[in-house]
């Protein structure tokens, strides 16, 4: 079980669609129980990222005061939708891009996986931006379910008055995903090659990726809690706003994010181990 998802360790003569499909299956199916287990930490993390003051205790009190324990599962349905729609393609496209890079550039192993995951991360992050946008709008109760429906958000994407702002948000999501995915898949390959079991290699890689990509993630989180009708600054400018009060302020919510992703990907790693066993 040294590499449950990673198969591009040597040059291949053709793209192995079966490996891509199994990778996509691992990501998509593993995202469901992973999100169910980790969603409360995601709600807490977003609250910390999108505010500039207050402790974790105060954030928990705010959530409890408004909705009780149910508040920690606000937006769980779009959360599962977003993770399912994101992680299936995330794993599938990373595997496919890695095989293409291995075949046509001569890069192998970690180099192939890392460089391919930069490109695949941006692709999947941009295309999955609308699902991430909907999840954040609902989990933070910025808009109602009707206002943040797929139909209304799709209209906003096509409306000339809001289209540029929407694309700016999705571009930021793509850049953030490129940082995250390249770190995650590169670290996961290194840890699995060192002999760690899939749950720990997945969870550890996710924690590392969160730490490296946290400020970009905080910037995207702030961009995605702004309703479509309101203007939004560019991704680099939002990153500067995140760290403007001080570099440490840019890491608000980091412990919750690390915990969320470690739990979520640990569960995904369990699914990956099961998929590998069934193969």
mmCIF file of C-alpha atoms in Angstrom:
data_model
loop_
_atom_site.group_PDB
_atom_site.id
_atom_site.type_symbol
_atom_site.label_atom_id
_atom_site.label_comp_id
_atom_site.label_asym_id
_atom_site.label_seq_id
_atom_site.Cartn_x
_atom_site.Cartn_y
_atom_site.Cartn_z
ATOM 1 C CA UNK A 1 0.000 0.000 0.000
ATOM 2 C CA UNK A 2 2.917 2.348 -0.630
ATOM 3 C CA UNK A 3 0.951 4.385 -3.131
ATOM 4 C CA UNK A 4 -2.777 4.008 -3.139
ATOM 5 C CA UNK A 5 -3.438 6.888 -5.512
ATOM 6 C CA UNK A 6 0.020 7.581 -6.848
ATOM 7 C CA UNK A 7 0.881 5.323 -9.744
ATOM 8 C CA UNK A 8 3.023 7.461 -12.028
ATOM 9 C CA UNK A 9 6.394 6.369 -10.730
ATOM 10 C CA UNK A 10 7.891 5.515 -14.121
ATOM 11 C CA UNK A 11 7.370 6.563 -17.753
ATOM 12 C CA UNK A 12 4.282 5.054 -19.332
ATOM 13 C CA UNK A 13 3.464 4.423 -22.974
ATOM 14 C CA UNK A 14 -0.195 5.457 -22.615
ATOM 15 C CA UNK A 15 -2.621 7.029 -20.161
ATOM 16 C CA UNK A 16 -4.021 4.450 -17.768
ATOM 17 C CA UNK A 17 -7.658 5.462 -17.401
ATOM 18 C CA UNK A 18 -8.289 2.747 -14.823
ATOM 19 C CA UNK A 19 -5.766 4.331 -12.443
ATOM 20 C CA UNK A 20 -7.363 7.737 -13.062
ATOM 21 C CA UNK A 21 -10.819 6.326 -12.370
ATOM 22 C CA UNK A 22 -9.731 4.639 -9.140
ATOM 23 C CA UNK A 23 -8.039 7.857 -8.015
ATOM 24 C CA UNK A 24 -11.205 9.845 -8.758
ATOM 25 C CA UNK A 25 -13.330 7.256 -6.950
ATOM 26 C CA UNK A 26 -11.104 7.492 -3.899
ATOM 27 C CA UNK A 27 -11.386 11.273 -3.770
ATOM 28 C CA UNK A 28 -15.126 11.479 -4.406
ATOM 29 C CA UNK A 29 -16.319 8.648 -2.170
ATOM 30 C CA UNK A 30 -13.850 9.467 0.604
ATOM 31 C CA UNK A 31 -15.040 13.083 0.639
ATOM 32 C CA UNK A 32 -18.514 12.121 1.895
ATOM 33 C CA UNK A 33 -17.673 10.566 5.293
ATOM 34 C CA UNK A 34 -14.655 12.861 5.575
ATOM 35 C CA UNK A 35 -16.821 15.969 5.260
ATOM 36 C CA UNK A 36 -19.415 14.641 7.696
ATOM 37 C CA UNK A 37 -16.697 14.152 10.305
ATOM 38 C CA UNK A 38 -14.853 17.422 9.721
ATOM 39 C CA UNK A 39 -17.577 19.956 8.798
ATOM 40 C CA UNK A 40 -17.924 21.527 12.288
ATOM 41 C CA UNK A 41 -14.237 22.453 12.161
ATOM 42 C CA UNK A 42 -14.761 23.950 8.699
ATOM 43 C CA UNK A 43 -17.575 26.192 9.976
ATOM 44 C CA UNK A 44 -15.382 27.297 12.876
ATOM 45 C CA UNK A 45 -12.407 27.885 10.592
ATOM 46 C CA UNK A 46 -14.394 30.049 8.163
ATOM 47 C CA UNK A 47 -15.697 32.105 11.079
ATOM 48 C CA UNK A 48 -12.127 32.739 12.256
ATOM 49 C CA UNK A 49 -10.834 33.493 8.747
ATOM 50 C CA UNK A 50 -13.563 35.973 7.886
ATOM 51 C CA UNK A 51 -13.293 37.975 11.136
ATOM 52 C CA UNK A 52 -10.368 40.009 12.415
ATOM 53 C CA UNK A 53 -10.831 39.635 16.166
ATOM 54 C CA UNK A 54 -12.139 37.214 18.757
ATOM 55 C CA UNK A 55 -10.965 33.879 20.150
ATOM 56 C CA UNK A 56 -12.030 30.345 19.284
ATOM 57 C CA UNK A 57 -14.190 30.361 22.392
ATOM 58 C CA UNK A 58 -15.970 33.498 21.213
ATOM 59 C CA UNK A 59 -16.411 32.032 17.728
ATOM 60 C CA UNK A 60 -17.988 28.897 19.206
ATOM 61 C CA UNK A 61 -20.257 31.060 21.369
ATOM 62 C CA UNK A 62 -21.329 33.070 18.321
ATOM 63 C CA UNK A 63 -22.251 29.918 16.402
ATOM 64 C CA UNK A 64 -24.059 28.409 19.384
ATOM 65 C CA UNK A 65 -25.916 31.621 20.168
ATOM 66 C CA UNK A 66 -27.288 31.933 16.651
ATOM 67 C CA UNK A 67 -28.145 28.308 15.843
ATOM 68 C CA UNK A 68 -27.116 26.023 18.685
ATOM 69 C CA UNK A 69 -25.283 22.825 17.846
ATOM 70 C CA UNK A 70 -27.010 22.778 14.450
ATOM 71 C CA UNK A 71 -24.938 25.817 13.535
ATOM 72 C CA UNK A 72 -21.851 23.626 13.265
ATOM 73 C CA UNK A 73 -23.563 21.736 10.457
ATOM 74 C CA UNK A 74 -24.870 24.799 8.639
ATOM 75 C CA UNK A 75 -24.154 24.305 4.963
ATOM 76 C CA UNK A 76 -23.405 20.586 5.358
ATOM 77 C CA UNK A 77 -25.302 19.641 2.199
ATOM 78 C CA UNK A 78 -23.480 22.101 -0.089
ATOM 79 C CA UNK A 79 -20.309 21.179 1.830
ATOM 80 C CA UNK A 80 -20.677 17.535 0.813
ATOM 81 C CA UNK A 81 -21.625 18.586 -2.724
ATOM 82 C CA UNK A 82 -18.578 20.806 -2.992
ATOM 83 C CA UNK A 83 -16.133 18.241 -1.580
ATOM 84 C CA UNK A 84 -17.592 15.451 -3.723
ATOM 85 C CA UNK A 85 -17.479 17.579 -6.884
ATOM 86 C CA UNK A 86 -14.005 18.892 -6.052
ATOM 87 C CA UNK A 87 -12.103 15.893 -4.753
ATOM 88 C CA UNK A 88 -13.216 13.387 -7.350
ATOM 89 C CA UNK A 89 -11.880 15.569 -10.185
ATOM 90 C CA UNK A 90 -8.954 16.682 -7.979
ATOM 91 C CA UNK A 91 -7.654 13.107 -7.666
ATOM 92 C CA UNK A 92 -8.668 12.086 -11.200
ATOM 93 C CA UNK A 93 -7.122 15.092 -12.948
ATOM 94 C CA UNK A 94 -3.943 14.997 -10.843
ATOM 95 C CA UNK A 95 -3.418 11.355 -11.804
ATOM 96 C CA UNK A 96 -4.160 12.061 -15.473
ATOM 97 C CA UNK A 97 -1.919 15.148 -15.623
ATOM 98 C CA UNK A 98 0.879 13.256 -13.872
ATOM 99 C CA UNK A 99 0.733 10.484 -16.456
ATOM 100 C CA UNK A 100 0.807 13.077 -19.262
ATOM 101 C CA UNK A 101 3.783 14.891 -17.703
ATOM 102 C CA UNK A 102 5.598 11.580 -17.190
ATOM 103 C CA UNK A 103 4.966 10.511 -20.759
ATOM 104 C CA UNK A 104 5.840 13.725 -22.566
ATOM 105 C CA UNK A 105 8.453 15.472 -20.393
ATOM 106 C CA UNK A 106 10.519 12.645 -18.968
ATOM 107 C CA UNK A 107 9.891 13.771 -15.397
ATOM 108 C CA UNK A 108 9.219 10.934 -12.976
ATOM 109 C CA UNK A 109 7.982 10.321 -9.445
ATOM 110 C CA UNK A 110 7.839 13.345 -7.166
ATOM 111 C CA UNK A 111 8.834 15.851 -9.871
ATOM 112 C CA UNK A 112 6.094 14.647 -12.198
ATOM 113 C CA UNK A 113 3.478 14.554 -9.464
ATOM 114 C CA UNK A 114 4.324 18.001 -8.129
ATOM 115 C CA UNK A 115 4.443 19.848 -11.465
ATOM 116 C CA UNK A 116 1.318 18.116 -12.769
ATOM 117 C CA UNK A 117 -0.615 18.901 -9.597
ATOM 118 C CA UNK A 118 0.067 22.624 -9.949
ATOM 119 C CA UNK A 119 -1.750 22.580 -13.293
ATOM 120 C CA UNK A 120 -4.460 20.144 -12.244
ATOM 121 C CA UNK A 121 -5.067 22.071 -9.018
ATOM 122 C CA UNK A 122 -5.717 25.305 -10.870
ATOM 123 C CA UNK A 123 -7.996 23.565 -13.365
ATOM 124 C CA UNK A 124 -10.120 21.861 -10.722
ATOM 125 C CA UNK A 125 -10.086 24.832 -8.335
ATOM 126 C CA UNK A 126 -11.321 27.215 -11.004
ATOM 127 C CA UNK A 127 -14.000 24.887 -12.336
ATOM 128 C CA UNK A 128 -15.142 23.984 -8.814
ATOM 129 C CA UNK A 129 -15.259 27.599 -7.719
ATOM 130 C CA UNK A 130 -19.034 27.874 -7.970
ATOM 131 C CA UNK A 131 -19.553 24.926 -5.599
ATOM 132 C CA UNK A 132 -17.072 26.379 -3.105
ATOM 133 C CA UNK A 133 -18.736 29.787 -3.422
ATOM 134 C CA UNK A 134 -22.184 28.330 -2.706
ATOM 135 C CA UNK A 135 -20.902 26.381 0.297
ATOM 136 C CA UNK A 136 -19.302 29.418 1.911
ATOM 137 C CA UNK A 137 -22.288 31.690 1.292
ATOM 138 C CA UNK A 138 -24.580 29.173 2.987
ATOM 139 C CA UNK A 139 -22.299 27.997 5.799
ATOM 140 C CA UNK A 140 -21.753 31.607 6.905
ATOM 141 C CA UNK A 141 -25.432 32.429 6.305
ATOM 142 C CA UNK A 142 -24.576 35.280 3.932
ATOM 143 C CA UNK A 143 -27.434 34.273 1.625
ATOM 144 C CA UNK A 144 -30.492 32.052 1.864
ATOM 145 C CA UNK A 145 -30.727 28.666 0.164
ATOM 146 C CA UNK A 146 -32.899 30.203 -2.538
ATOM 147 C CA UNK A 147 -30.581 33.160 -3.098
ATOM 148 C CA UNK A 148 -27.537 30.857 -3.320
ATOM 149 C CA UNK A 149 -29.242 28.257 -5.521
ATOM 150 C CA UNK A 150 -27.318 26.794 -8.430
ATOM 151 C CA UNK A 151 -29.649 28.621 -10.821
ATOM 152 C CA UNK A 152 -29.118 32.048 -9.270
ATOM 153 C CA UNK A 153 -25.354 31.645 -9.012
ATOM 154 C CA UNK A 154 -25.204 30.454 -12.607
ATOM 155 C CA UNK A 155 -27.145 33.556 -13.656
ATOM 156 C CA UNK A 156 -24.632 35.698 -11.777
ATOM 157 C CA UNK A 157 -21.812 34.013 -13.714
ATOM 158 C CA UNK A 158 -23.484 34.987 -17.002
ATOM 159 C CA UNK A 159 -24.654 38.459 -16.001
ATOM 160 C CA UNK A 160 -22.320 41.096 -17.541
ATOM 161 C CA UNK A 161 -22.668 43.203 -14.387
ATOM 162 C CA UNK A 162 -21.319 40.488 -12.067
ATOM 163 C CA UNK A 163 -19.404 38.138 -14.384
ATOM 164 C CA UNK A 164 -15.987 39.784 -14.002
ATOM 165 C CA UNK A 165 -16.221 39.671 -10.211
ATOM 166 C CA UNK A 166 -17.324 36.042 -10.240
ATOM 167 C CA UNK A 167 -14.424 35.062 -12.520
ATOM 168 C CA UNK A 168 -12.049 36.964 -10.235
ATOM 169 C CA UNK A 169 -13.266 34.856 -7.323
ATOM 170 C CA UNK A 170 -12.872 31.610 -9.282
ATOM 171 C CA UNK A 171 -9.384 32.603 -10.469
ATOM 172 C CA UNK A 172 -8.375 33.075 -6.838
ATOM 173 C CA UNK A 173 -9.849 29.672 -5.999
ATOM 174 C CA UNK A 174 -7.804 28.130 -8.821
ATOM 175 C CA UNK A 175 -4.528 29.686 -7.672
ATOM 176 C CA UNK A 176 -5.168 28.593 -4.103
ATOM 177 C CA UNK A 177 -5.952 25.037 -5.237
ATOM 178 C CA UNK A 178 -2.743 24.925 -7.294
ATOM 179 C CA UNK A 179 -0.706 25.628 -4.153
ATOM 180 C CA UNK A 180 -2.693 23.163 -2.073
ATOM 181 C CA UNK A 181 -2.832 20.273 -4.553
ATOM 182 C CA UNK A 182 0.842 20.367 -5.485
ATOM 183 C CA UNK A 183 1.819 20.347 -1.805
ATOM 184 C CA UNK A 184 -0.693 17.645 -0.909
ATOM 185 C CA UNK A 185 0.093 15.174 -3.684
ATOM 186 C CA UNK A 186 3.843 15.715 -3.466
ATOM 187 C CA UNK A 187 3.863 15.226 0.306
ATOM 188 C CA UNK A 188 1.491 12.243 0.134
ATOM 189 C CA UNK A 189 3.796 10.523 -2.342
ATOM 190 C CA UNK A 190 6.821 11.184 -0.128
ATOM 191 C CA UNK A 191 5.085 9.902 3.022
ATOM 192 C CA UNK A 192 3.642 6.815 1.359
ATOM 193 C CA UNK A 193 7.031 6.018 -0.172
ATOM 194 C CA UNK A 194 8.478 6.230 3.339
ATOM 195 C CA UNK A 195 6.078 3.491 4.439
ATOM 196 C CA UNK A 196 3.263 5.403 6.143
ATOM 197 C CA UNK A 197 -0.196 3.822 5.770
ATOM 198 C CA UNK A 198 -2.701 5.600 3.571
ATOM 199 C CA UNK A 199 -4.753 7.272 6.356
ATOM 200 C CA UNK A 200 -1.650 8.848 7.908
ATOM 201 C CA UNK A 201 -0.019 9.790 4.603
ATOM 202 C CA UNK A 202 -3.246 11.438 3.432
ATOM 203 C CA UNK A 203 -3.906 13.199 6.746
ATOM 204 C CA UNK A 204 -0.298 14.334 7.165
ATOM 205 C CA UNK A 205 -0.079 15.601 3.586
ATOM 206 C CA UNK A 206 -3.332 17.525 4.013
ATOM 207 C CA UNK A 207 -2.068 19.148 7.218
ATOM 208 C CA UNK A 208 1.170 20.204 5.488
ATOM 209 C CA UNK A 209 -0.721 21.594 2.488
ATOM 210 C CA UNK A 210 -3.036 23.580 4.758
ATOM 211 C CA UNK A 211 -0.103 25.216 6.543
ATOM 212 C CA UNK A 212 1.622 26.216 3.299
ATOM 213 C CA UNK A 213 -1.521 27.382 1.538
ATOM 214 C CA UNK A 214 -3.325 28.952 4.475
ATOM 215 C CA UNK A 215 -2.942 32.637 3.614
ATOM 216 C CA UNK A 216 -4.120 32.076 0.017
ATOM 217 C CA UNK A 217 -6.985 30.036 1.446
ATOM 218 C CA UNK A 218 -7.883 32.833 3.871
ATOM 219 C CA UNK A 219 -7.864 35.305 0.981
ATOM 220 C CA UNK A 220 -10.185 33.098 -1.069
ATOM 221 C CA UNK A 221 -12.450 32.573 1.950
ATOM 222 C CA UNK A 222 -12.878 36.333 2.266
ATOM 223 C CA UNK A 223 -13.542 36.682 -1.452
ATOM 224 C CA UNK A 224 -16.173 33.953 -1.365
ATOM 225 C CA UNK A 225 -18.239 35.380 1.479
ATOM 226 C CA UNK A 226 -18.953 38.510 -0.559
ATOM 227 C CA UNK A 227 -22.307 38.252 -2.390
ATOM 228 C CA UNK A 228 -22.179 38.342 -6.218
ATOM 229 C CA UNK A 229 -23.758 41.803 -6.318
ATOM 230 C CA UNK A 230 -20.822 43.333 -4.419
ATOM 231 C CA UNK A 231 -17.412 44.124 -5.892
ATOM 232 C CA UNK A 232 -14.359 42.121 -4.849
ATOM 233 C CA UNK A 233 -10.647 42.965 -5.039
ATOM 234 C CA UNK A 234 -8.103 40.826 -6.881
ATOM 235 C CA UNK A 235 -6.598 37.724 -5.294
ATOM 236 C CA UNK A 236 -3.109 39.255 -4.685
ATOM 237 C CA UNK A 237 -4.685 42.341 -3.108
ATOM 238 C CA UNK A 238 -6.869 40.199 -0.868
ATOM 239 C CA UNK A 239 -3.773 38.254 0.249
ATOM 240 C CA UNK A 240 -2.197 41.588 1.213
ATOM 241 C CA UNK A 241 -5.317 42.541 3.157
ATOM 242 C CA UNK A 242 -5.158 39.251 5.052
ATOM 243 C CA UNK A 243 -1.652 39.962 6.365
ATOM 244 C CA UNK A 244 -1.987 43.758 6.619
ATOM 245 C CA UNK A 245 -2.721 43.777 10.395
ATOM 246 C CA UNK A 246 0.316 41.525 10.894
ATOM 247 C CA UNK A 247 1.594 38.240 9.514
ATOM 248 C CA UNK A 248 0.108 36.288 12.429
ATOM 249 C CA UNK A 249 -3.338 37.647 11.642
ATOM 250 C CA UNK A 250 -3.132 35.833 8.325
ATOM 251 C CA UNK A 251 -3.067 32.540 10.185
ATOM 252 C CA UNK A 252 -6.308 33.041 12.119
ATOM 253 C CA UNK A 253 -8.187 29.758 12.073
ATOM 254 C CA UNK A 254 -5.143 27.645 11.202
ATOM 255 C CA UNK A 255 -5.567 25.069 14.022
ATOM 256 C CA UNK A 256 -9.205 24.493 13.045
ATOM 257 C CA UNK A 257 -8.234 24.163 9.382
ATOM 258 C CA UNK A 258 -5.425 21.702 10.120
ATOM 259 C CA UNK A 259 -7.767 19.644 12.291
ATOM 260 C CA UNK A 260 -10.528 19.719 9.672
ATOM 261 C CA UNK A 261 -8.303 18.564 6.842
ATOM 262 C CA UNK A 262 -6.404 15.982 8.839
ATOM 263 C CA UNK A 263 -9.685 14.357 9.907
ATOM 264 C CA UNK A 264 -11.254 14.624 6.467
ATOM 265 C CA UNK A 265 -8.269 13.221 4.585
ATOM 266 C CA UNK A 266 -7.546 10.595 7.220
ATOM 267 C CA UNK A 267 -11.026 9.239 6.476
ATOM 268 C CA UNK A 268 -10.343 9.566 2.734
ATOM 269 C CA UNK A 269 -7.133 7.608 3.283
ATOM 270 C CA UNK A 270 -9.168 4.829 4.896
ATOM 271 C CA UNK A 271 -11.369 4.762 1.787
ATOM 272 C CA UNK A 272 -8.228 4.729 -0.391
ATOM 273 C CA UNK A 273 -6.922 1.703 1.520
ATOM 274 C CA UNK A 274 -10.263 -0.056 1.040
ATOM 275 C CA UNK A 275 -10.272 0.729 -2.693
ATOM 276 C CA UNK A 276 -6.724 -0.600 -3.030
ATOM 277 C CA UNK A 277 -7.683 -3.767 -1.173
ATOM 278 C CA UNK A 278 -10.720 -4.335 -3.411
ATOM 279 C CA UNK A 279 -8.584 -3.874 -6.527
#
